[in-house]
mmCIF file of C-alpha atoms in Angstrom:
data_model
loop_
_atom_site.group_PDB
_atom_site.id
_atom_site.type_symbol
_atom_site.label_atom_id
_atom_site.label_comp_id
_atom_site.label_asym_id
_atom_site.label_seq_id
_atom_site.Cartn_x
_atom_site.Cartn_y
_atom_site.Cartn_z
ATOM 1 C CA MET G 12 127.396 -4.422 90.797
ATOM 2 C CA VAL G 13 127.485 -5.335 94.503
ATOM 3 C CA ARG G 14 126.618 -8.883 95.566
ATOM 4 C CA LEU G 15 125.562 -9.499 99.183
ATOM 5 C CA LEU G 16 124.897 -12.778 100.997
ATOM 6 C CA PHE G 17 123.207 -12.626 104.414
ATOM 7 C CA VAL G 18 124.035 -15.603 106.635
ATOM 8 C CA CYS G 19 122.496 -17.010 109.820
ATOM 9 C CA LEU G 20 122.204 -20.491 111.307
ATOM 10 C CA GLY G 21 119.192 -22.051 109.570
ATOM 11 C CA ASN G 22 118.356 -19.477 106.877
ATOM 12 C CA ILE G 23 114.722 -19.189 107.968
ATOM 13 C CA CYS G 24 114.684 -16.219 110.396
ATOM 14 C CA ARG G 25 117.449 -13.638 110.493
ATOM 15 C CA SER G 26 119.140 -13.939 107.108
ATOM 16 C CA PRO G 27 115.920 -13.964 105.025
ATOM 17 C CA THR G 28 114.729 -11.032 107.150
ATOM 18 C CA ALA G 29 117.925 -9.118 106.364
ATOM 19 C CA GLU G 30 117.591 -10.021 102.687
ATOM 20 C CA GLY G 31 113.958 -8.806 102.643
ATOM 21 C CA VAL G 32 114.765 -5.561 104.443
ATOM 22 C CA MET G 33 117.733 -4.860 102.177
ATOM 23 C CA ARG G 34 115.697 -5.705 99.070
ATOM 24 C CA ALA G 35 113.050 -3.146 100.086
ATOM 25 C CA LEU G 36 115.712 -0.485 100.768
ATOM 26 C CA VAL G 37 117.484 -1.170 97.482
ATOM 27 C CA GLU G 38 114.203 -1.016 95.530
ATOM 28 C CA GLU G 39 113.224 2.201 97.309
ATOM 29 C CA GLU G 40 116.536 3.753 96.232
ATOM 30 C CA GLY G 41 116.172 2.517 92.641
ATOM 31 C CA MET G 42 119.306 0.383 92.948
ATOM 32 C CA SER G 43 117.845 -3.050 92.126
ATOM 33 C CA ASP G 44 119.945 -3.310 88.973
ATOM 34 C CA SER G 45 123.199 -2.760 90.851
ATOM 35 C CA VAL G 46 122.727 -4.851 94.020
ATOM 36 C CA VAL G 47 122.318 -8.663 94.057
ATOM 37 C CA LEU G 48 120.934 -10.200 97.256
ATOM 38 C CA ASP G 49 120.647 -13.712 98.659
ATOM 39 C CA SER G 50 120.698 -15.480 102.005
ATOM 40 C CA ALA G 51 121.976 -18.798 103.338
ATOM 41 C CA GLY G 52 122.500 -20.714 106.551
ATOM 42 C CA THR G 53 125.466 -22.437 108.129
ATOM 43 C CA GLY G 54 123.347 -25.428 109.173
ATOM 44 C CA GLU G 55 121.327 -27.894 107.107
ATOM 45 C CA TRP G 56 118.242 -28.348 109.330
ATOM 46 C CA HIS G 57 115.860 -26.240 107.263
ATOM 47 C CA VAL G 58 117.204 -26.671 103.705
ATOM 48 C CA GLY G 59 114.329 -26.270 101.235
ATOM 49 C CA SER G 60 112.015 -24.611 103.786
ATOM 50 C CA PRO G 61 110.483 -21.153 103.375
ATOM 51 C CA PRO G 62 111.205 -18.407 105.917
ATOM 52 C CA ASP G 63 109.707 -18.998 109.385
ATOM 53 C CA THR G 64 106.008 -18.070 109.544
ATOM 54 C CA ARG G 65 106.641 -15.780 112.529
ATOM 55 C CA ALA G 66 109.373 -13.914 110.637
ATOM 56 C CA ARG G 67 107.083 -13.571 107.601
ATOM 57 C CA ALA G 68 104.207 -12.304 109.767
ATOM 58 C CA ALA G 69 106.388 -9.688 111.487
ATOM 59 C CA ALA G 70 107.761 -8.555 108.125
ATOM 60 C CA ARG G 71 104.305 -8.442 106.517
ATOM 61 C CA LYS G 72 103.131 -6.050 109.281
ATOM 62 C CA ARG G 73 105.797 -3.649 107.989
ATOM 63 C CA GLY G 74 104.950 -4.153 104.333
ATOM 64 C CA LEU G 75 107.910 -6.445 103.682
ATOM 65 C CA GLU G 76 107.834 -9.768 101.912
ATOM 66 C CA LEU G 77 110.239 -12.562 102.866
ATOM 67 C CA ALA G 78 110.742 -15.076 100.073
ATOM 68 C CA GLY G 79 113.039 -17.875 99.013
ATOM 69 C CA THR G 80 113.931 -21.269 100.388
ATOM 70 C CA ALA G 81 116.617 -22.111 102.899
ATOM 71 C CA ARG G 82 119.986 -23.272 101.648
ATOM 72 C CA THR G 83 123.408 -23.724 103.145
ATOM 73 C CA VAL G 84 126.473 -21.614 102.497
ATOM 74 C CA ARG G 85 128.824 -23.048 99.873
ATOM 75 C CA ARG G 86 132.503 -22.341 99.313
ATOM 76 C CA SER G 87 131.538 -21.038 95.865
ATOM 77 C CA ASP G 88 129.593 -18.250 97.615
ATOM 78 C CA PHE G 89 132.960 -16.618 98.243
ATOM 79 C CA ASP G 90 133.342 -16.376 94.455
ATOM 80 C CA ASP G 91 129.754 -15.302 93.841
ATOM 81 C CA PHE G 92 129.421 -12.568 96.493
ATOM 82 C CA ASP G 93 131.372 -9.466 97.492
ATOM 83 C CA LEU G 94 130.295 -9.585 101.145
ATOM 84 C CA LEU G 95 129.076 -12.464 103.303
ATOM 85 C CA LEU G 96 127.251 -10.827 106.195
ATOM 86 C CA ALA G 97 126.996 -12.928 109.352
ATOM 87 C CA MET G 98 124.250 -12.356 111.912
ATOM 88 C CA ASP G 99 126.329 -13.396 114.931
ATOM 89 C CA ARG G 100 129.826 -14.438 115.961
ATOM 90 C CA SER G 101 129.028 -18.145 115.624
ATOM 91 C CA ASN G 102 127.971 -17.606 111.990
ATOM 92 C CA LEU G 103 131.084 -15.472 111.533
ATOM 93 C CA ALA G 104 133.309 -18.290 112.825
ATOM 94 C CA ASP G 105 131.576 -20.816 110.546
ATOM 95 C CA LEU G 106 132.114 -18.577 107.517
ATOM 96 C CA ARG G 107 135.751 -18.013 108.429
ATOM 97 C CA ALA G 108 136.219 -21.796 108.700
ATOM 98 C CA LEU G 109 134.886 -22.170 105.138
ATOM 99 C CA ALA G 110 137.142 -19.442 103.765
ATOM 100 C CA ARG G 111 139.931 -20.631 101.466
ATOM 101 C CA GLY G 112 142.314 -17.797 102.229
ATOM 102 C CA GLU G 113 142.758 -14.104 102.930
ATOM 103 C CA ASP G 114 140.642 -12.948 99.970
ATOM 104 C CA ASP G 115 137.668 -14.978 101.249
ATOM 105 C CA LEU G 116 138.218 -13.839 104.835
ATOM 106 C CA ALA G 117 138.168 -10.185 103.735
ATOM 107 C CA LYS G 118 134.591 -10.684 102.484
ATOM 108 C CA VAL G 119 133.218 -11.904 105.837
ATOM 109 C CA ARG G 120 131.681 -9.293 108.132
ATOM 110 C CA LEU G 121 129.080 -9.016 110.874
ATOM 111 C CA LEU G 122 125.998 -7.235 109.516
ATOM 112 C CA ARG G 123 125.777 -4.910 112.502
ATOM 113 C CA GLU G 124 129.250 -3.541 111.766
ATOM 114 C CA PHE G 125 127.392 -1.272 109.337
ATOM 115 C CA ASP G 126 125.173 0.255 112.051
ATOM 116 C CA PRO G 127 127.127 3.084 113.716
ATOM 117 C CA GLU G 128 125.081 2.811 116.931
ATOM 118 C CA SER G 129 125.800 -0.924 117.214
ATOM 119 C CA VAL G 130 129.493 -0.259 116.664
ATOM 120 C CA ARG G 131 129.415 2.491 119.307
ATOM 121 C CA THR G 132 127.827 0.171 121.899
ATOM 122 C CA GLY G 133 129.782 -2.928 120.842
ATOM 123 C CA ASP G 134 126.537 -4.883 120.369
ATOM 124 C CA LEU G 135 127.272 -6.463 116.990
ATOM 125 C CA GLU G 136 125.101 -9.597 117.010
ATOM 126 C CA VAL G 137 121.594 -10.040 115.647
ATOM 127 C CA PRO G 138 119.854 -12.225 118.265
ATOM 128 C CA ASP G 139 118.251 -15.453 117.081
ATOM 129 C CA PRO G 140 114.470 -15.189 117.656
ATOM 130 C CA TYR G 141 113.712 -18.839 116.792
ATOM 131 C CA TYR G 142 113.210 -20.093 120.367
ATOM 132 C CA GLY G 143 112.391 -16.722 121.932
ATOM 133 C CA ALA G 144 109.249 -14.701 122.523
ATOM 134 C CA PRO G 145 107.163 -13.520 119.534
ATOM 135 C CA GLY G 146 108.449 -9.945 119.976
ATOM 136 C CA GLY G 147 111.913 -11.182 119.058
ATOM 137 C CA PHE G 148 111.036 -11.110 115.370
ATOM 138 C CA ASP G 149 110.103 -7.426 115.599
ATOM 139 C CA GLU G 150 113.360 -6.751 117.452
ATOM 140 C CA VAL G 151 115.298 -8.499 114.672
ATOM 141 C CA LEU G 152 113.517 -6.338 112.085
ATOM 142 C CA ASP G 153 114.487 -3.163 113.978
ATOM 143 C CA ILE G 154 118.112 -4.267 114.312
ATOM 144 C CA VAL G 155 118.397 -5.400 110.710
ATOM 145 C CA GLN G 156 116.725 -2.221 109.414
ATOM 146 C CA ALA G 157 119.382 -0.054 111.070
ATOM 147 C CA ALA G 158 122.254 -2.244 109.884
ATOM 148 C CA CYS G 159 120.954 -2.508 106.311
ATOM 149 C CA ALA G 160 120.445 1.259 106.140
ATOM 150 C CA GLY G 161 124.089 1.711 107.140
ATOM 151 C CA LEU G 162 125.188 -0.926 104.646
ATOM 152 C CA LEU G 163 123.244 0.755 101.847
ATOM 153 C CA GLU G 164 124.815 4.094 102.764
ATOM 154 C CA ARG G 165 128.263 2.463 102.539
ATOM 155 C CA ILE G 166 127.405 0.941 99.143
ATOM 156 C CA ARG G 167 126.247 4.311 97.805
ATOM 157 C CA ALA G 168 129.403 5.983 99.060
ATOM 158 C CA THR G 169 131.581 3.280 97.519
ATOM 159 C CA GLN G 170 129.768 3.385 94.178
ATOM 160 C CA SER G 171 130.143 7.151 93.960
ATOM 161 C CA ALA G 172 133.853 7.045 94.880
ATOM 162 C CA PRO G 173 136.509 7.003 92.157
ATOM 163 C CA ALA G 174 137.398 3.433 91.110
ATOM 164 C CA HIS G 175 140.827 3.497 92.790
ATOM 165 C CA GLN G 176 139.188 4.229 96.178
ATOM 166 C CA ARG G 177 136.606 1.395 96.106
ATOM 167 C CA THR G 178 137.019 -1.497 98.506
ATOM 168 C CA SER G 179 134.742 -4.114 100.081
ATOM 169 C CA ARG G 180 135.692 -2.914 103.565
#
């Protein structure tokens, strides 16, 4: 079982988009029973709100459904999840500040670290589309799709590796 938490600022745009994209990929691969997904935000502004209507509309155009209600990251998430995947460096810093020690810190990664092209170019942040142009939500979907595909590939490789070779990194 692999447990993934996607994290952005308000948990209404990027992180629910990443969760929705990853959910579709996991279902497509028949891995729903072995991958647990959730999303959260580092800020409290939108707690209890559904995903942004613009994010849902962009996702719906691609046959994806974004669900859930916004919540904030909790320290217990470090116990409940194997990876906490930040959308940008600010989210990464917030997660690191919540970490209780080295074990927690080892679980915190930028989502785009799993996209080889993003790693090659050094562009590891998912831009926040909240105040931007409408096309920003489509851009986020493209970025997240590539990163989640790389993440799923890593999960498959890890699950097929002998137990002594499995790590969260």
